[in-house]
Every structure is written in structure tokens, then in C-alpha cells.
């Protein structure tokens, strides 16, 4: 049986059908509002930089800050307990409940308490626990788990909540509208809060100088949970400590914007407990509030549960900078279609969920959903603390690969896979990770290699052995590579304005050779002298499979091959955006800083380079212009993260094309992702958003252009009309 | 919005409140009682205000918990306003300001017009001094309580569904 009809594919299919529509609508709404909100914020980048610095410093000084916080909390009259793990935390909280003789606890939303499963622990002792955040209450009633970091019931529609309430409570007049459902919940939960013995909250930030908790909410339930009962237990991860209240502002200004696109949520509680608010007994009709006691008890339970070990881990440490805004889920095309019940672990979901689950639960849990991150990088620019979320996913994938036991079939690819990876690597990962070797062999034996690869028995074997979905067309290798073609070609540009090395990325060199030829022609037409040396592939393919050592090996070779060209003052021009993104982002982790910076500074995306040439006086008349031809353009995900979509649009518009752009985060193919039979249907579902945008009455007659290889392959699968790279459109 | 103002911070605050759908009224110490009487929904409760003003007769000052639970309006002081967000910083007091600002469906924060600060960092700076010095607790409140968990945005989840800010010229 292939994986395409296996358990995981079936579960993805089920979630796409049931929870997908509500998740898609809600996450895309958050994502759109976030983009608008941060665009309006003048000092957005400054705030991100500041937030990052503060987190780096706070995590670095964490042991010292914990002690400072302990002193502040105890001075204020509260208690601080650092729990080693979930069991330790639950034991402490159960003891507090027992000492209070508590039989009911009301809670405001806290992912950290989900991590502890504290509700189950308290219920063992007969303590009744009620979630008071409306979404969290829905999840509790339905006996589900949160599907999103900040919007736990994001997978449920209004109708399904109405049905749930009717089923659970059988009310005389069942609530249906959002207003009615909210009033119903408010009333039910109001009674529970009124009678509760203990209120439990989380905390988004805790300041070591004053012992203040910052709790960011909209509904007001955290405010009630903290003051209606006499005892307040706050539970939060050790990483939430900030040195002082002076550091709060950047986070408060970024958190809601990054999550839901609001400037601020309705309430930011800044509690320095035990608070002065008098305790309340709503049946008391005698004593004015000012004469009532404020006899309150406060416990702050800080959770380690793997975090102090993450702090010592050079790769996972960044995860601790996460402020749980949910941006990386909202901006993720895969998450938008399946939600956190697929793209999530025991507690945490979305791109950063991988880091949390790896650190808290372990690699096995992270391995179950880590593949949903395709490394598209659309979450990177929106992370309020600048966490390299794709890198964390890559690191975890690498560790999962290395932890795996060798299985069968390895002998089949041994000769084809000259990589640096251990024997247990999944065969599909090894196959896609060594794409360059395959491509070389494919070109050398084309067209026979294409005929064989496409033959039914070969496709059956590929799917069965390596999980390559038989519904996908395979890349068609060209017999003559770009490098070969260029070598045989006489190329002279008199008095060149610039000298360029056109980087022969593996796709352009072996598969989409025509776009390489078009790039050479465009550059030469603009007076640039071009070289196409035989340089190794960038390492993007192995990196996306989590084969970090192999990718690093590529980085050293590529830099070695390009260094002399850089010394000679030549610019490096790249056609494939994912390879340029490698140079720009990941090479910084593999090469000495000066080398990475040098390559980054002198590398350009082809259309970005054309834009620069035209801006500097090159003759646009040398290119193929148009008199208003309609173009539908999909920029590559990583290209957009690098801020290079606008250059292509500007060049096309300068040349007289009428350009309409897509606004989906990703085409869904994402390199090898869409080829894998487990993910084929998800990939097509994500791609359908793009297909829809390019099939409206306004766009359906436009010429389709896209910058990435896999985007072009996906568009070919999605649309009946052909698609092409923009440089082919403008080639003379 | 009664009085026109030339103070740019104050007009930014008023605009931000309007964007949030929050009403605001500017008044003097002398006219405070009359202004407030027009704003509150009965029954109304309030906590003592640190300003030189008098509550109108209809407002129960320093209510019992049972009064509070029946109230439709709660009046509390705000230490500062934050102009660019339309937020108010509500200090927790031993007279129960946190409860009075939270339980009734209409919350009326009273802030001195001179205490409107341009942005959040300024308000947090001042809060920080008091948190360190006097263990102050406070809430930065921006508009009414809200939820989107039931399928669309609803005002008035667990807290007030409406807010009416009174700006006081002392």
C-alpha cells in the first residue's frame, strides 16, 4: 500500500474536509489583518529588533532573573515555585487546591496548562475545572484539543458551536447567533466564576523587577479569574520572564498585531499579586467593598519541563523567544488548510510548534508533524522576535533523520546518494535530497530516462519505494544542460557594462533549460557579459529534507567555486528563488560570516538584476515589450520573503505588460512536498487557492508567469494553460 | 464630544476612542456630576475618585458586592489615557475599582485631560515605577470586552459591552 492511501494521508484528507474551511477562513482573516496592522506601524522593524534583543538577554540571564523574580514575588506576599516538569507542577497545584479545600477551579486560557494537562490532574482529586475563555470552553465541552495557539476553537464554525451547546445543555431556547452564543456562555461561565475557589491564569510576560504578570486578553475572563476567587494560581513557562516592566512595551505593541492584527487587545492586565482588590461574596448586601478584606493568596508556578535544556541547546534556544502569537500558523499555507490538529503536536501547533514539541515532548512527537513545514519562509518576516522558524524545523528534521534506525531499500540508492547522511534516513528524503545526482543522471540519459521514469512500472516503484505520488508529472530532464549549451555557444558582448556569473541552479541546468537560455539572452541584450560555470547545486534540496551536513558541504563547494568570480568583481545572478534564498539566509549558518556576507551582497535574482540594469540606463528597447498584454504573476514564496516580488512586477510594467499578482502565501508545491504521496492532496488543495485567483474573469485570459521551478510545475498541474518564467516573456 | 480642544494629544485620544466605537465626553470639575448623570445607565455604582469632583445622586459610591452584581454602570478612575490607542490605565484599588470596571455592562473611566499620554511606553514607564514602589496592579483597557470565538466579533464577552470615557478638566 502506498502512503497516499495510508493513515496520515487519510487523516489529512479528513481534516481538510471537516476543519479546513473554518480554519482557512479564520487564519487568512488574521493574516490579512496582521499585514495591514504592521504596515500601519511606523517603528515595526525597530520593535522587532528590540524584542529580539530583550529576549536574547533575558534567556541568557534566566537563572539570575528567576531568583530576582522569586525575591520580588515573595516581597509582595506571594509564592513562587519552579516546577521541573509537568508532574512536579501538577503535584504543587494539587497541593494548593487541597490546602484551600477547593472543589472548583476556573481557568483563563493558558497553553502552558494544556502542556501540563493540569485539568486532568485536578479532576483526579475530584476538583471541578472549568475553562472560561469562550473558545477554550468549547474545546473543553467537546473534549477536543486546541487547534491554534491563540484561537483554540478556530476549527469550529458558529453552527457547530450552536449544535454543541444544544447537545450539552439542551436549553429551552437554543442560542444560534454569535451574540446569543456569547450571552449563553457568559451566563453559564459567570455562575462558575462566582462560585469558584481558585482562579488559574497563565501569563504572557512576568517582570523580574516587580513581580508583575502581564496577561493579554480580550474577553475579560482572565481579569475575573484573577480576582473573583480568593486564591490566584498563575502558571507560566520560565521563558516568560523579562528583566523589568521597562521591557514590556515592545512586546505588548507587537503581540496582538502579530496574532490577530489588532493594535492592542481589549485588556492587558498588569497584576502585581496579591492584588489589593477586596475579595467578593456576591451575596453580601451589607459590607461596602472598601470595608471588605483583601485576604488573598497568590502562587506563581514557573514551568521548566525541558525549557532549561532548550536554553542550553544552540539550535532550539530560539524557540524560547516565542511569545505565542500564532503568526507562524496564520501565515502558513499548509496550516491554513489543515490546522493544528494535523500541523501540531501534544500541545503546540504551527511552525514554531516543532521547536516547542521537540524541546518539551521529544523528537518523536515533533517528527509526527514536522514535515508540514516546507521551509517556504512566509512566517519569517512576521515573527515578532525574528525566530528563524524554518531553520528550527530543518534542525529537528535533521535530528529525526539521524535518530532513525536504518531500514530496507537503502541498497537501492546507495550509489545514487553521495550524501553526508546516516543510514536510517527515509528513502523519500534521500531521493529528493540528492536531486542533483538524479538530475545529472537524468540529463545524461535523456530522453530515455524520462521515458523510463514515466513508464507505469517505474511510477509504481517510485510511489511504493520512495513515496513519489503517481499523480504527479515528473520533471523532464533535458539532454543538453544549460552549462553544456553555454559552452558550445559563441558569446561576445562588446564593451560590457557588467560581468555576470549566471548561477546554473540544478533545475535550470537540467530541467527548465529554456529559462536559463532566456536569462543569458536578456543579460546580453542589456550589455552584460555572461559566464555560466559548472557549479554544484546550492544544497537547497538536501536542506529541505533536513540533511544539514550535506547542505553545508554544498555551501562550501559553491562558495569555493564562486569566490574567484566575486574577487574579479562579477555579480552572481540566480534564476531559482529558493537557491538565492539559500545564499541569502542559510549560507549564513554554514560559511564564515565574511564569506556569507560577500556572497549575499553580490547575489541577485534575475529580474531584480534586470530591474537594476534598466534603472541604471540599460536600453529597455532591447527586450521584448508589450502593448498591454495581460500577465498573471505568482512570485515564489521565498522570493517574497526576500522582498523581491516588486522588482519583477516593475520590470514587466515598464515593458508595457499589464500585471496582476497572486496574494497566496505559497503555491502548495514547495519543492518536493507536493510530490510526496502523503501530502499530494494537501498540496493540490493549497494550490487551488492560486488556481482560483488565476481563473477569475479578470485573470483567466492572462499569460501565467511564475518565478520558482516548483511553482511552475504546480501551475502546470493546476491550470490548463501554460506558464512560464518572466525572463522568458521578456527575452528578445 | 463636548468641548473642542487644541491639544493634539487629546484630539488623537478622542479620534482613537471614536475608532474603537467608544464614546467620550469632556467636562469640568463643576459640571462633572451633571455630565455623569447623563451618561450612566441605572443602576450605577462607582468607587471614590481621586479628583476634586462630586458624584451625582444616582450613583452608589462604594457599593456592596450585591449592589455591584445588580449594577448596569461602573464608574472608576483612570490614571492615564494612551492617545494613539485610545487606552486607559485602570489602577487596582482596595475600594474595588477592578471589580467595578469589570462587572457592569457599561464602564465609565474618568481620566484627567492632562493625564493623556501620547503612547503606551510612557504609560508603562509610569506604571513600572508604581509597580516596583507600591506593588501597583492595573489594567490597560482598550475598548469594551470582546470575543470572536463564537463565529464573529461580539462586544461584551465577560466584561463590559460598552465604554464611555469622561475626560476631566480640573
PDB file of N, CA and C in Angstrom, chain A residues 154-242:
ATOM      1  N   UNK A 154     -10.695  27.534  16.674  1.00  0.00           N
ATOM      2  CA  UNK A 154     -10.701  28.133  15.331  1.00  0.00           C
ATOM      3  C   UNK A 154     -11.217  27.152  14.277  1.00  0.00           C
ATOM      4  N   UNK A 155     -11.205  25.865  14.613  1.00  0.00           N
ATOM      5  CA  UNK A 155     -11.633  24.846  13.651  1.00  0.00           C
ATOM      6  C   UNK A 155     -13.148  24.666  13.650  1.00  0.00           C
ATOM      7  N   UNK A 156     -13.841  25.381  14.552  1.00  0.00           N
ATOM      8  CA  UNK A 156     -15.293  25.161  14.656  1.00  0.00           C
ATOM      9  C   UNK A 156     -16.063  26.339  14.086  1.00  0.00           C
ATOM     10  N   UNK A 157     -17.109  26.034  13.357  1.00  0.00           N
ATOM     11  CA  UNK A 157     -17.969  27.077  12.815  1.00  0.00           C
ATOM     12  C   UNK A 157     -18.997  27.457  13.877  1.00  0.00           C
ATOM     13  N   UNK A 158     -19.664  28.580  13.639  1.00  0.00           N
ATOM     14  CA  UNK A 158     -20.725  29.037  14.542  1.00  0.00           C
ATOM     15  C   UNK A 158     -21.807  27.958  14.684  1.00  0.00           C
ATOM     16  N   UNK A 159     -22.153  27.332  13.557  1.00  0.00           N
ATOM     17  CA  UNK A 159     -23.214  26.309  13.579  1.00  0.00           C
ATOM     18  C   UNK A 159     -22.803  25.123  14.455  1.00  0.00           C
ATOM     19  N   UNK A 160     -21.533  24.733  14.331  1.00  0.00           N
ATOM     20  CA  UNK A 160     -21.120  23.546  15.085  1.00  0.00           C
ATOM     21  C   UNK A 160     -21.056  23.859  16.579  1.00  0.00           C
ATOM     22  N   UNK A 161     -20.780  25.136  16.942  1.00  0.00           N
ATOM     23  CA  UNK A 161     -20.798  25.524  18.357  1.00  0.00           C
ATOM     24  C   UNK A 161     -22.242  25.517  18.865  1.00  0.00           C
ATOM     25  N   UNK A 162     -23.162  26.033  18.038  1.00  0.00           N
ATOM     26  CA  UNK A 162     -24.577  26.032  18.421  1.00  0.00           C
ATOM     27  C   UNK A 162     -25.062  24.605  18.660  1.00  0.00           C
ATOM     28  N   UNK A 163     -24.663  23.693  17.765  1.00  0.00           N
ATOM     29  CA  UNK A 163     -25.060  22.283  17.922  1.00  0.00           C
ATOM     30  C   UNK A 163     -24.489  21.690  19.211  1.00  0.00           C
ATOM     31  N   UNK A 164     -23.240  22.049  19.487  1.00  0.00           N
ATOM     32  CA  UNK A 164     -22.585  21.531  20.689  1.00  0.00           C
ATOM     33  C   UNK A 164     -23.309  21.995  21.954  1.00  0.00           C
ATOM     34  N   UNK A 165     -23.643  23.283  22.006  1.00  0.00           N
ATOM     35  CA  UNK A 165     -24.342  23.820  23.185  1.00  0.00           C
ATOM     36  C   UNK A 165     -25.701  23.129  23.358  1.00  0.00           C
ATOM     37  N   UNK A 166     -26.378  22.930  22.249  1.00  0.00           N
ATOM     38  CA  UNK A 166     -27.692  22.307  22.318  1.00  0.00           C
ATOM     39  C   UNK A 166     -27.581  20.878  22.846  1.00  0.00           C
ATOM     40  N   UNK A 167     -26.565  20.189  22.340  1.00  0.00           N
ATOM     41  CA  UNK A 167     -26.349  18.801  22.747  1.00  0.00           C
ATOM     42  C   UNK A 167     -25.968  18.713  24.236  1.00  0.00           C
ATOM     43  N   UNK A 168     -25.122  19.636  24.687  1.00  0.00           N
ATOM     44  CA  UNK A 168     -24.608  19.557  26.048  1.00  0.00           C
ATOM     45  C   UNK A 168     -25.626  20.051  27.085  1.00  0.00           C
ATOM     46  N   UNK A 169     -26.409  21.087  26.726  1.00  0.00           N
ATOM     47  CA  UNK A 169     -27.234  21.760  27.736  1.00  0.00           C
ATOM     48  C   UNK A 169     -28.733  21.633  27.498  1.00  0.00           C
ATOM     49  N   UNK A 170     -29.094  21.237  26.298  1.00  0.00           N
ATOM     50  CA  UNK A 170     -30.497  21.112  25.947  1.00  0.00           C
ATOM     51  C   UNK A 170     -31.314  22.331  26.412  1.00  0.00           C
ATOM     52  N   UNK A 171     -30.917  23.548  26.045  1.00  0.00           N
ATOM     53  CA  UNK A 171     -31.617  24.747  26.538  1.00  0.00           C
ATOM     54  C   UNK A 171     -33.011  24.874  25.915  1.00  0.00           C
ATOM     55  N   UNK A 172     -33.921  25.518  26.658  1.00  0.00           N
ATOM     56  CA  UNK A 172     -35.292  25.702  26.178  1.00  0.00           C
ATOM     57  C   UNK A 172     -35.299  26.515  24.892  1.00  0.00           C
ATOM     58  N   UNK A 173     -34.447  27.552  24.867  1.00  0.00           N
ATOM     59  CA  UNK A 173     -34.391  28.426  23.700  1.00  0.00           C
ATOM     60  C   UNK A 173     -32.954  28.401  23.163  1.00  0.00           C
ATOM     61  N   UNK A 174     -32.628  27.451  22.307  1.00  0.00           N
ATOM     62  CA  UNK A 174     -31.221  27.245  21.928  1.00  0.00           C
ATOM     63  C   UNK A 174     -30.600  28.479  21.256  1.00  0.00           C
ATOM     64  N   UNK A 175     -29.427  28.911  21.733  1.00  0.00           N
ATOM     65  CA  UNK A 175     -28.759  30.058  21.119  1.00  0.00           C
ATOM     66  C   UNK A 175     -28.227  29.704  19.733  1.00  0.00           C
ATOM     67  N   UNK A 176     -28.306  30.651  18.813  1.00  0.00           N
ATOM     68  CA  UNK A 176     -27.854  30.378  17.441  1.00  0.00           C
ATOM     69  C   UNK A 176     -26.870  31.403  16.928  1.00  0.00           C
ATOM     70  N   UNK A 177     -27.185  32.697  17.125  1.00  0.00           N
ATOM     71  CA  UNK A 177     -26.299  33.726  16.586  1.00  0.00           C
ATOM     72  C   UNK A 177     -25.071  33.858  17.487  1.00  0.00           C
ATOM     73  N   UNK A 178     -24.060  34.550  16.984  1.00  0.00           N
ATOM     74  CA  UNK A 178     -22.839  34.758  17.772  1.00  0.00           C
ATOM     75  C   UNK A 178     -23.170  35.500  19.063  1.00  0.00           C
ATOM     76  N   UNK A 179     -24.072  36.493  18.961  1.00  0.00           N
ATOM     77  CA  UNK A 179     -24.484  37.238  20.156  1.00  0.00           C
ATOM     78  C   UNK A 179     -25.143  36.328  21.183  1.00  0.00           C
ATOM     79  N   UNK A 180     -26.058  35.502  20.705  1.00  0.00           N
ATOM     80  CA  UNK A 180     -26.776  34.597  21.608  1.00  0.00           C
ATOM     81  C   UNK A 180     -25.838  33.569  22.230  1.00  0.00           C
ATOM     82  N   UNK A 181     -24.937  33.042  21.410  1.00  0.00           N
ATOM     83  CA  UNK A 181     -23.998  32.037  21.917  1.00  0.00           C
ATOM     84  C   UNK A 181     -23.094  32.657  22.983  1.00  0.00           C
ATOM     85  N   UNK A 182     -22.666  33.909  22.735  1.00  0.00           N
ATOM     86  CA  UNK A 182     -21.797  34.592  23.690  1.00  0.00           C
ATOM     87  C   UNK A 182     -22.535  34.846  25.011  1.00  0.00           C
ATOM     88  N   UNK A 183     -23.778  35.346  24.924  1.00  0.00           N
ATOM     89  CA  UNK A 183     -24.548  35.597  26.162  1.00  0.00           C
ATOM     90  C   UNK A 183     -24.766  34.309  26.936  1.00  0.00           C
ATOM     91  N   UNK A 184     -25.072  33.246  26.207  1.00  0.00           N
ATOM     92  CA  UNK A 184     -25.312  31.947  26.842  1.00  0.00           C
ATOM     93  C   UNK A 184     -24.056  31.509  27.607  1.00  0.00           C
ATOM     94  N   UNK A 185     -22.914  31.602  26.930  1.00  0.00           N
ATOM     95  CA  UNK A 185     -21.653  31.177  27.547  1.00  0.00           C
ATOM     96  C   UNK A 185     -21.308  32.083  28.722  1.00  0.00           C
ATOM     97  N   UNK A 186     -21.515  33.392  28.540  1.00  0.00           N
ATOM     98  CA  UNK A 186     -21.191  34.346  29.594  1.00  0.00           C
ATOM     99  C   UNK A 186     -21.973  34.015  30.868  1.00  0.00           C
ATOM    100  N   UNK A 187     -23.239  33.704  30.682  1.00  0.00           N
ATOM    101  CA  UNK A 187     -24.092  33.423  31.836  1.00  0.00           C
ATOM    102  C   UNK A 187     -23.679  32.134  32.537  1.00  0.00           C
ATOM    103  N   UNK A 188     -23.487  31.083  31.735  1.00  0.00           N
ATOM    104  CA  UNK A 188     -23.086  29.791  32.312  1.00  0.00           C
ATOM    105  C   UNK A 188     -21.759  29.935  33.054  1.00  0.00           C
ATOM    106  N   UNK A 189     -20.799  30.592  32.395  1.00  0.00           N
ATOM    107  CA  UNK A 189     -19.464  30.686  32.979  1.00  0.00           C
ATOM    108  C   UNK A 189     -19.442  31.664  34.147  1.00  0.00           C
ATOM    109  N   UNK A 190     -20.288  32.704  34.066  1.00  0.00           N
ATOM    110  CA  UNK A 190     -20.378  33.671  35.161  1.00  0.00           C
ATOM    111  C   UNK A 190     -20.712  32.980  36.478  1.00  0.00           C
ATOM    112  N   UNK A 191     -21.641  32.025  36.411  1.00  0.00           N
ATOM    113  CA  UNK A 191     -22.017  31.277  37.617  1.00  0.00           C
ATOM    114  C   UNK A 191     -20.833  30.504  38.166  1.00  0.00           C
ATOM    115  N   UNK A 192     -20.070  29.895  37.251  1.00  0.00           N
ATOM    116  CA  UNK A 192     -18.931  29.079  37.685  1.00  0.00           C
ATOM    117  C   UNK A 192     -17.850  29.949  38.323  1.00  0.00           C
ATOM    118  N   UNK A 193     -17.619  31.118  37.720  1.00  0.00           N
ATOM    119  CA  UNK A 193     -16.592  32.019  38.259  1.00  0.00           C
ATOM    120  C   UNK A 193     -17.009  32.504  39.653  1.00  0.00           C
ATOM    121  N   UNK A 194     -18.296  32.817  39.790  1.00  0.00           N
ATOM    122  CA  UNK A 194     -18.862  33.313  41.046  1.00  0.00           C
ATOM    123  C   UNK A 194     -18.605  32.337  42.195  1.00  0.00           C
ATOM    124  N   UNK A 195     -18.714  31.056  41.883  1.00  0.00           N
ATOM    125  CA  UNK A 195     -18.636  30.045  42.935  1.00  0.00           C
ATOM    126  C   UNK A 195     -17.264  29.401  43.082  1.00  0.00           C
ATOM    127  N   UNK A 196     -16.310  29.775  42.253  1.00  0.00           N
ATOM    128  CA  UNK A 196     -15.032  29.048  42.237  1.00  0.00           C
ATOM    129  C   UNK A 196     -14.175  29.360  43.464  1.00  0.00           C
ATOM    130  N   UNK A 197     -13.354  28.391  43.865  1.00  0.00           N
ATOM    131  CA  UNK A 197     -12.439  28.572  44.993  1.00  0.00           C
ATOM    132  C   UNK A 197     -11.074  29.089  44.547  1.00  0.00           C
ATOM    133  N   UNK A 198     -10.684  28.687  43.360  1.00  0.00           N
ATOM    134  CA  UNK A 198      -9.372  29.087  42.858  1.00  0.00           C
ATOM    135  C   UNK A 198      -9.524  29.576  41.422  1.00  0.00           C
ATOM    136  N   UNK A 199      -8.803  30.656  41.108  1.00  0.00           N
ATOM    137  CA  UNK A 199      -8.734  31.121  39.728  1.00  0.00           C
ATOM    138  C   UNK A 199      -7.343  30.835  39.195  1.00  0.00           C
ATOM    139  N   UNK A 200      -7.282  30.208  38.030  1.00  0.00           N
ATOM    140  CA  UNK A 200      -5.982  29.898  37.444  1.00  0.00           C
ATOM    141  C   UNK A 200      -5.828  30.659  36.134  1.00  0.00           C
ATOM    142  N   UNK A 201      -4.695  31.328  35.982  1.00  0.00           N
ATOM    143  CA  UNK A 201      -4.426  32.040  34.728  1.00  0.00           C
ATOM    144  C   UNK A 201      -3.050  31.645  34.222  1.00  0.00           C
ATOM    145  N   UNK A 202      -2.758  32.019  33.012  1.00  0.00           N
ATOM    146  CA  UNK A 202      -1.396  31.946  32.512  1.00  0.00           C
ATOM    147  C   UNK A 202      -0.766  33.300  32.723  1.00  0.00           C
ATOM    148  N   UNK A 203       0.299  33.588  32.005  1.00  0.00           N
ATOM    149  CA  UNK A 203       0.874  34.928  31.965  1.00  0.00           C
ATOM    150  C   UNK A 203       1.673  35.025  30.680  1.00  0.00           C
ATOM    151  N   UNK A 204       1.488  36.116  29.958  1.00  0.00           N
ATOM    152  CA  UNK A 204       2.253  36.284  28.725  1.00  0.00           C
ATOM    153  C   UNK A 204       3.668  36.746  29.003  1.00  0.00           C
ATOM    154  N   UNK A 205       3.815  37.546  30.059  1.00  0.00           N
ATOM    155  CA  UNK A 205       5.131  38.047  30.460  1.00  0.00           C
ATOM    156  C   UNK A 205       5.137  38.192  31.972  1.00  0.00           C
ATOM    157  N   UNK A 206       6.295  38.025  32.577  1.00  0.00           N
ATOM    158  CA  UNK A 206       6.445  38.244  34.011  1.00  0.00           C
ATOM    159  C   UNK A 206       7.689  39.102  34.190  1.00  0.00           C
ATOM    160  N   UNK A 207       7.588  40.171  34.980  1.00  0.00           N
ATOM    161  CA  UNK A 207       8.749  41.044  35.112  1.00  0.00           C
ATOM    162  C   UNK A 207       9.470  40.780  36.432  1.00  0.00           C
ATOM    163  N   UNK A 208      10.783  40.556  36.314  1.00  0.00           N
ATOM    164  CA  UNK A 208      11.582  40.140  37.469  1.00  0.00           C
ATOM    165  C   UNK A 208      11.743  41.264  38.493  1.00  0.00           C
ATOM    166  N   UNK A 209      11.688  42.512  38.031  1.00  0.00           N
ATOM    167  CA  UNK A 209      11.940  43.619  38.966  1.00  0.00           C
ATOM    168  C   UNK A 209      10.805  43.827  39.963  1.00  0.00           C
ATOM    169  N   UNK A 210       9.557  43.652  39.487  1.00  0.00           N
ATOM    170  CA  UNK A 210       8.411  43.985  40.330  1.00  0.00           C
ATOM    171  C   UNK A 210       7.526  42.788  40.646  1.00  0.00           C
ATOM    172  N   UNK A 211       7.760  41.662  39.975  1.00  0.00           N
ATOM    173  CA  UNK A 211       6.876  40.513  40.163  1.00  0.00           C
ATOM    174  C   UNK A 211       5.517  40.731  39.525  1.00  0.00           C
ATOM    175  N   UNK A 212       5.494  41.488  38.440  1.00  0.00           N
ATOM    176  CA  UNK A 212       4.229  41.783  37.748  1.00  0.00           C
ATOM    177  C   UNK A 212       3.973  40.781  36.627  1.00  0.00           C
ATOM    178  N   UNK A 213       2.724  40.300  36.540  1.00  0.00           N
ATOM    179  CA  UNK A 213       2.318  39.440  35.429  1.00  0.00           C
ATOM    180  C   UNK A 213       1.616  40.306  34.408  1.00  0.00           C
ATOM    181  N   UNK A 214       1.969  40.154  33.143  1.00  0.00           N
ATOM    182  CA  UNK A 214       1.186  40.799  32.087  1.00  0.00           C
ATOM    183  C   UNK A 214       0.356  39.719  31.420  1.00  0.00           C
ATOM    184  N   UNK A 215      -0.969  39.899  31.444  1.00  0.00           N
ATOM    185  CA  UNK A 215      -1.872  38.908  30.847  1.00  0.00           C
ATOM    186  C   UNK A 215      -2.696  39.599  29.772  1.00  0.00           C
ATOM    187  N   UNK A 216      -2.548  39.128  28.558  1.00  0.00           N
ATOM    188  CA  UNK A 216      -3.147  39.789  27.408  1.00  0.00           C
ATOM    189  C   UNK A 216      -4.418  39.038  27.012  1.00  0.00           C
ATOM    190  N   UNK A 217      -5.562  39.704  27.110  1.00  0.00           N
ATOM    191  CA  UNK A 217      -6.834  39.034  26.809  1.00  0.00           C
ATOM    192  C   UNK A 217      -7.817  39.989  26.147  1.00  0.00           C
ATOM    193  N   UNK A 218      -8.897  39.449  25.666  1.00  0.00           N
ATOM    194  CA  UNK A 218      -9.929  40.274  25.055  1.00  0.00           C
ATOM    195  C   UNK A 218     -11.248  40.196  25.799  1.00  0.00           C
ATOM    196  N   UNK A 219     -11.505  39.026  26.361  1.00  0.00           N
ATOM    197  CA  UNK A 219     -12.849  38.781  26.881  1.00  0.00           C
ATOM    198  C   UNK A 219     -13.064  39.352  28.272  1.00  0.00           C
ATOM    199  N   UNK A 220     -11.986  39.410  29.076  1.00  0.00           N
ATOM    200  CA  UNK A 220     -12.137  39.862  30.454  1.00  0.00           C
ATOM    201  C   UNK A 220     -12.221  38.697  31.426  1.00  0.00           C
ATOM    202  N   UNK A 221     -12.159  37.460  30.913  1.00  0.00           N
ATOM    203  CA  UNK A 221     -12.269  36.308  31.808  1.00  0.00           C
ATOM    204  C   UNK A 221     -11.042  36.139  32.692  1.00  0.00           C
ATOM    205  N   UNK A 222      -9.869  36.499  32.170  1.00  0.00           N
ATOM    206  CA  UNK A 222      -8.664  36.382  33.000  1.00  0.00           C
ATOM    207  C   UNK A 222      -8.757  37.357  34.168  1.00  0.00           C
ATOM    208  N   UNK A 223      -9.312  38.550  33.903  1.00  0.00           N
ATOM    209  CA  UNK A 223      -9.476  39.526  34.990  1.00  0.00           C
ATOM    210  C   UNK A 223     -10.383  38.943  36.065  1.00  0.00           C
ATOM    211  N   UNK A 224     -11.470  38.337  35.633  1.00  0.00           N
ATOM    212  CA  UNK A 224     -12.398  37.761  36.607  1.00  0.00           C
ATOM    213  C   UNK A 224     -11.769  36.581  37.346  1.00  0.00           C
ATOM    214  N   UNK A 225     -11.071  35.705  36.616  1.00  0.00           N
ATOM    215  CA  UNK A 225     -10.471  34.529  37.268  1.00  0.00           C
ATOM    216  C   UNK A 225      -9.433  34.954  38.304  1.00  0.00           C
ATOM    217  N   UNK A 226      -8.760  36.074  38.040  1.00  0.00           N
ATOM    218  CA  UNK A 226      -7.713  36.512  38.960  1.00  0.00           C
ATOM    219  C   UNK A 226      -8.272  37.158  40.225  1.00  0.00           C
ATOM    220  N   UNK A 227      -9.479  37.733  40.158  1.00  0.00           N
ATOM    221  CA  UNK A 227      -9.982  38.447  41.343  1.00  0.00           C
ATOM    222  C   UNK A 227     -11.256  37.902  41.993  1.00  0.00           C
ATOM    223  N   UNK A 228     -12.058  37.164  41.235  1.00  0.00           N
ATOM    224  CA  UNK A 228     -13.313  36.687  41.862  1.00  0.00           C
ATOM    225  C   UNK A 228     -13.031  35.635  42.948  1.00  0.00           C
ATOM    226  N   UNK A 229     -12.233  34.607  42.677  1.00  0.00           N
ATOM    227  CA  UNK A 229     -11.847  33.695  43.768  1.00  0.00           C
ATOM    228  C   UNK A 229     -10.754  34.338  44.644  1.00  0.00           C
ATOM    229  N   UNK A 230     -10.614  33.866  45.879  1.00  0.00           N
ATOM    230  CA  UNK A 230      -9.621  34.452  46.794  1.00  0.00           C
ATOM    231  C   UNK A 230      -8.199  33.993  46.499  1.00  0.00           C
ATOM    232  N   UNK A 231      -8.075  32.848  45.831  1.00  0.00           N
ATOM    233  CA  UNK A 231      -6.740  32.318  45.533  1.00  0.00           C
ATOM    234  C   UNK A 231      -6.478  32.365  44.037  1.00  0.00           C
ATOM    235  N   UNK A 232      -5.333  32.910  43.693  1.00  0.00           N
ATOM    236  CA  UNK A 232      -4.935  33.008  42.283  1.00  0.00           C
ATOM    237  C   UNK A 232      -3.681  32.173  42.075  1.00  0.00           C
ATOM    238  N   UNK A 233      -3.758  31.229  41.145  1.00  0.00           N
ATOM    239  CA  UNK A 233      -2.583  30.451  40.752  1.00  0.00           C
ATOM    240  C   UNK A 233      -2.259  30.822  39.306  1.00  0.00           C
ATOM    241  N   UNK A 234      -1.076  31.382  39.095  1.00  0.00           N
ATOM    242  CA  UNK A 234      -0.654  31.697  37.728  1.00  0.00           C
ATOM    243  C   UNK A 234       0.387  30.677  37.311  1.00  0.00           C
ATOM    244  N   UNK A 235       0.208  30.124  36.116  1.00  0.00           N
ATOM    245  CA  UNK A 235       1.119  29.082  35.616  1.00  0.00           C
ATOM    246  C   UNK A 235       1.730  29.581  34.315  1.00  0.00           C
ATOM    247  N   UNK A 236       3.050  29.572  34.245  1.00  0.00           N
ATOM    248  CA  UNK A 236       3.658  30.025  33.003  1.00  0.00           C
ATOM    249  C   UNK A 236       5.060  29.432  32.847  1.00  0.00           C
ATOM    250  N   UNK A 237       5.542  29.427  31.625  1.00  0.00           N
ATOM    251  CA  UNK A 237       6.871  28.879  31.356  1.00  0.00           C
ATOM    252  C   UNK A 237       7.958  29.798  31.898  1.00  0.00           C
ATOM    253  N   UNK A 238       9.073  29.219  32.296  1.00  0.00           N
ATOM    254  CA  UNK A 238      10.178  30.044  32.823  1.00  0.00           C
ATOM    255  C   UNK A 238      10.663  31.071  31.812  1.00  0.00           C
ATOM    256  N   UNK A 239      10.442  30.775  30.519  1.00  0.00           N
ATOM    257  CA  UNK A 239      10.989  31.670  29.488  1.00  0.00           C
ATOM    258  C   UNK A 239      10.221  32.981  29.382  1.00  0.00           C
ATOM    259  N   UNK A 240       9.098  33.097  30.127  1.00  0.00           N
ATOM    260  CA  UNK A 240       8.271  34.306  30.003  1.00  0.00           C
ATOM    261  C   UNK A 240       8.804  35.476  30.837  1.00  0.00           C
ATOM    262  N   UNK A 241       9.892  35.255  31.559  1.00  0.00           N
ATOM    263  CA  UNK A 241      10.403  36.325  32.428  1.00  0.00           C
ATOM    264  C   UNK A 241      11.129  37.397  31.610  1.00  0.00           C
ATOM    265  N   UNK A 242      10.790  38.638  31.865  1.00  0.00           N
ATOM    266  CA  UNK A 242      11.522  39.783  31.302  1.00  0.00           C
ATOM    267  C   UNK A 242      12.220  40.471  32.465  1.00  0.00           C
TER     268      UNK A 242
END
